[in-house]
Structure formats: C-alpha cells, structure tokens
C-alpha cells in the first residue's frame, strides 16, 4: 500500500535538490561527532532555490503500526533500513513529512495551479486559484533603512521575535495575518479562510498547516516579483505562542524558508508530543487539539496515546535541517512545555549534526523574564546573528544551546537510537 496525497502529483522537476554536507558542530554544550568536518560559516546546505519540497517524487511506504513510547529514530526509514548517506536524507525527510501530514497536521497541498500578486514597499497581495476555486489575501511590509532589496521575515500577526531587532539587522518585516487564511473559532466541520475557500470548509487540514500554506504563497509572490523590494531566497518566519506553532510548521514544510524562529510555541508547536503528557503543568495534548482546530483532524486519535504516532516533533525539527533554526522558549510558564521543547530540540539537533550543519540550530530557554512573548535581551544577539547568516549571507551562525535549569530535557531518556556519521554529499 502506498500513500497518494495530492503533493505527489508534482512534476519531477520539483525534486531537483538534495541535501549537501556543509557545516559545523555545536559549540559549547554539543560535542562534534567524529569524522564530520566543521564549516565556520555555519550556513550549511540549502534546498535548491524555488523548491518548496525537494522530496515530492519520493515513494513513501505504509507507516509502522507498533507503538513506541520513545522518540522514533529519525534515521530509520519505513522499510527498516537506516539512512547511511547525505543523499539518503532527502527521501527520509519525505517520509517524515508524509507521516506528519497524515497524523499530526493534515495535508499541505502542492502549489496551486495559479498564484499571482504584487510586492510593493508597503504590502504584498496574493491571489490563488486551484481546482476551480479562488481566494485572495494580503500582508503589509515594513522596510528597514536602506535602499534594498531586502531579505524578509514573515511575522505571524505582527507577534513574534522582536521586530525592531529584525529591522535593525537589515531585514524587512512582512506582517502576515494568519486568520485571513485560516480563522480560529470555527468548528472542524466548517473551517473558514482563504485556504478553506480553495480546499473546502470540511478539509481535514488544521489551521497550522493552512497558515503554512499561506506563507508559502507569499513566498511564491516574492519569487515572481522583480526583486526590487524583497529578495527571493532570503525569507525567514517567526511568531509567538499560537503563532509560534504556525511559524514552526511553516519552516518545516517549505524548504525555501531560510530561517525559522518560533517563540514559546507550546503544545502543538515544537515540544515533543510524547513528552508533553509527562511534563507537569504543560498544556495537555487533548487541550492543544481541542482549543482551536490548529492540528489536523486525524490527530484526535492520538491525544490519549501519543506513543502510537509514527512521528514526533524532533523529526519536524529535523525537516528544517540544514536550514537556519532558532527556537526560543519560556521556562517560567509551565503551560508552554519548555522541558518537552528542549527534548525535541535536542533530538532534532542530531539530524543537524548528521548533516554536518550543527551550528545552524540554536535553542534558548534560559531567560530571566517570565512574561509570555516578551522581547528578551538574551535573544537579541543570536536573533540578529541568525538573520545576518541565513538571510544576509554574512558572519557565522550562533550554534548555541542555552537550556534553562528550570526545564531541562534529557534526550538520553527518550531514545535508544544513535546518530550516524553520514557519508558523501547530496
């Protein structure tokens, strides 16, 4: 039995790129693995320009049915063999993507038949048509000083990483209203917004994936523009709280996003789904599923038993590899599940290390201010360093892990698998 989602109908030309070895190992708390050379730039390898999903042609077998209380091995393919080379990761990533769509988020359809729009110094318009249905939405643009063209960071609801710091680092802020694409406060049987106008109000795809689809359509329009305002191939994404959940999913499911910066994403965001029920005070999975239709409809079957899931969020972290990722968490609010967040970050960091891009992931939960979604001084340096590296192509990635002693995760408790030293290039 094979899966046959819509995205598999993309032409082979979409599957041009494979992951290439490039980079570095963690500084400070994470040791370099033997046999992997360091890259002091920290930029790592990227998918080919314009490629939203470089594994669209990969066949995906049926998932395993056995329960696993620990984090699944991101390096073991569905046929039971292990990833052995850099090139192997492309189709292993496609397996993870497929399983995540089917069990956690719902399907992200391939690029619509028609995407058009405009980019100006003040805004972006997006017009979409697919399967005989259409929808439109827009986003505002706030440029930094200078002449441009500029890299851009899509900020969910204007509410994510410090926008002043983003602009000071030389990147434009694209204020994206996710509710225009997928509204909250709607029943699962009657979802509303631009995504559901195209794919149906009864779509089983949750809001987080619908929002990610919206970010991808913004990127389409930036790529189609003349490049005088915003620079294609230099897009980041951020959001805090529920919008942090959205930013995390957007970065995992579009390989054109060079830098992903979720802030305090909580349950249904970065925190490991298997770990959440064991973390005192963390938002329960049933609550994360029921509060809003953020997650796909299929996830309802797993809220009481995440061990049955064939994937977990450390593998979604791995889907972002080797691109830039800066995870920011708050250990002072139990509901946000920062311990489970560090478990996922540590597990996903093993994928970064295997791909020779260890410096490209940073994690910081060791903060003093417990206010939810505050702009924190501790984050400003690595935030701007990440923008310089991944969006402007200067300097080196932070490659820093600062896990709060209030909410420390222990990866050793959650895995029996080991990280391979991968051979060759993509």
Short mmCIF file of N, CA and C in Angstrom, two decimals, residues 133 187-192 195-197 199-206 297:
data_model
loop_
_atom_site.label_atom_id
_atom_site.label_comp_id
_atom_site.label_asym_id
_atom_site.label_seq_id
_atom_site.Cartn_x
_atom_site.Cartn_y
_atom_site.Cartn_z
N UNK A 133 -11.51 26.99 -7.77
CA UNK A 133 -11.84 27.90 -6.69
C UNK A 133 -10.71 28.90 -6.50
N UNK A 187 -15.74 25.54 13.90
CA UNK A 187 -15.74 24.09 14.11
C UNK A 187 -14.91 23.39 13.05
N UNK A 188 -14.44 22.21 13.37
CA UNK A 188 -13.63 21.46 12.41
C UNK A 188 -14.41 21.13 11.14
N UNK A 189 -15.69 21.05 11.24
CA UNK A 189 -16.52 20.70 10.08
C UNK A 189 -16.83 21.90 9.19
N UNK A 190 -16.45 23.09 9.65
CA UNK A 190 -16.78 24.29 8.87
C UNK A 190 -15.67 25.32 9.03
N UNK A 191 -14.46 24.94 8.64
CA UNK A 191 -13.31 25.83 8.75
C UNK A 191 -13.43 26.94 7.71
N UNK A 192 -12.90 28.12 8.05
CA UNK A 192 -13.06 29.29 7.20
C UNK A 192 -11.70 29.95 6.94
N UNK A 195 -7.54 29.47 2.72
CA UNK A 195 -7.18 28.08 2.43
C UNK A 195 -8.43 27.23 2.23
N UNK A 196 -9.40 27.40 3.12
CA UNK A 196 -10.59 26.56 3.08
C UNK A 196 -11.56 27.01 1.99
N UNK A 197 -11.45 28.26 1.53
CA UNK A 197 -12.23 28.68 0.37
C UNK A 197 -11.79 27.92 -0.87
N UNK A 199 -9.86 24.79 -0.67
CA UNK A 199 -9.82 23.34 -0.48
C UNK A 199 -11.01 22.78 0.31
N UNK A 200 -11.96 23.63 0.65
CA UNK A 200 -13.19 23.14 1.26
C UNK A 200 -13.23 23.33 2.76
N UNK A 201 -14.38 23.75 3.27
CA UNK A 201 -14.52 24.02 4.70
C UNK A 201 -14.46 22.76 5.55
N UNK A 202 -14.66 21.61 4.93
CA UNK A 202 -14.57 20.35 5.68
C UNK A 202 -13.21 19.69 5.53
N UNK A 203 -12.24 20.40 4.97
CA UNK A 203 -10.89 19.87 4.85
C UNK A 203 -10.39 19.38 6.21
N UNK A 204 -9.68 18.26 6.22
CA UNK A 204 -9.13 17.73 7.47
C UNK A 204 -7.81 18.40 7.85
N UNK A 205 -7.33 19.31 7.04
CA UNK A 205 -6.11 20.04 7.33
C UNK A 205 -6.36 21.08 8.42
N UNK A 206 -5.47 21.09 9.43
CA UNK A 206 -5.63 22.02 10.54
C UNK A 206 -5.13 23.42 10.20
N UNK A 297 -7.35 17.05 11.72
CA UNK A 297 -8.42 16.27 12.34
C UNK A 297 -7.94 14.90 12.81
#
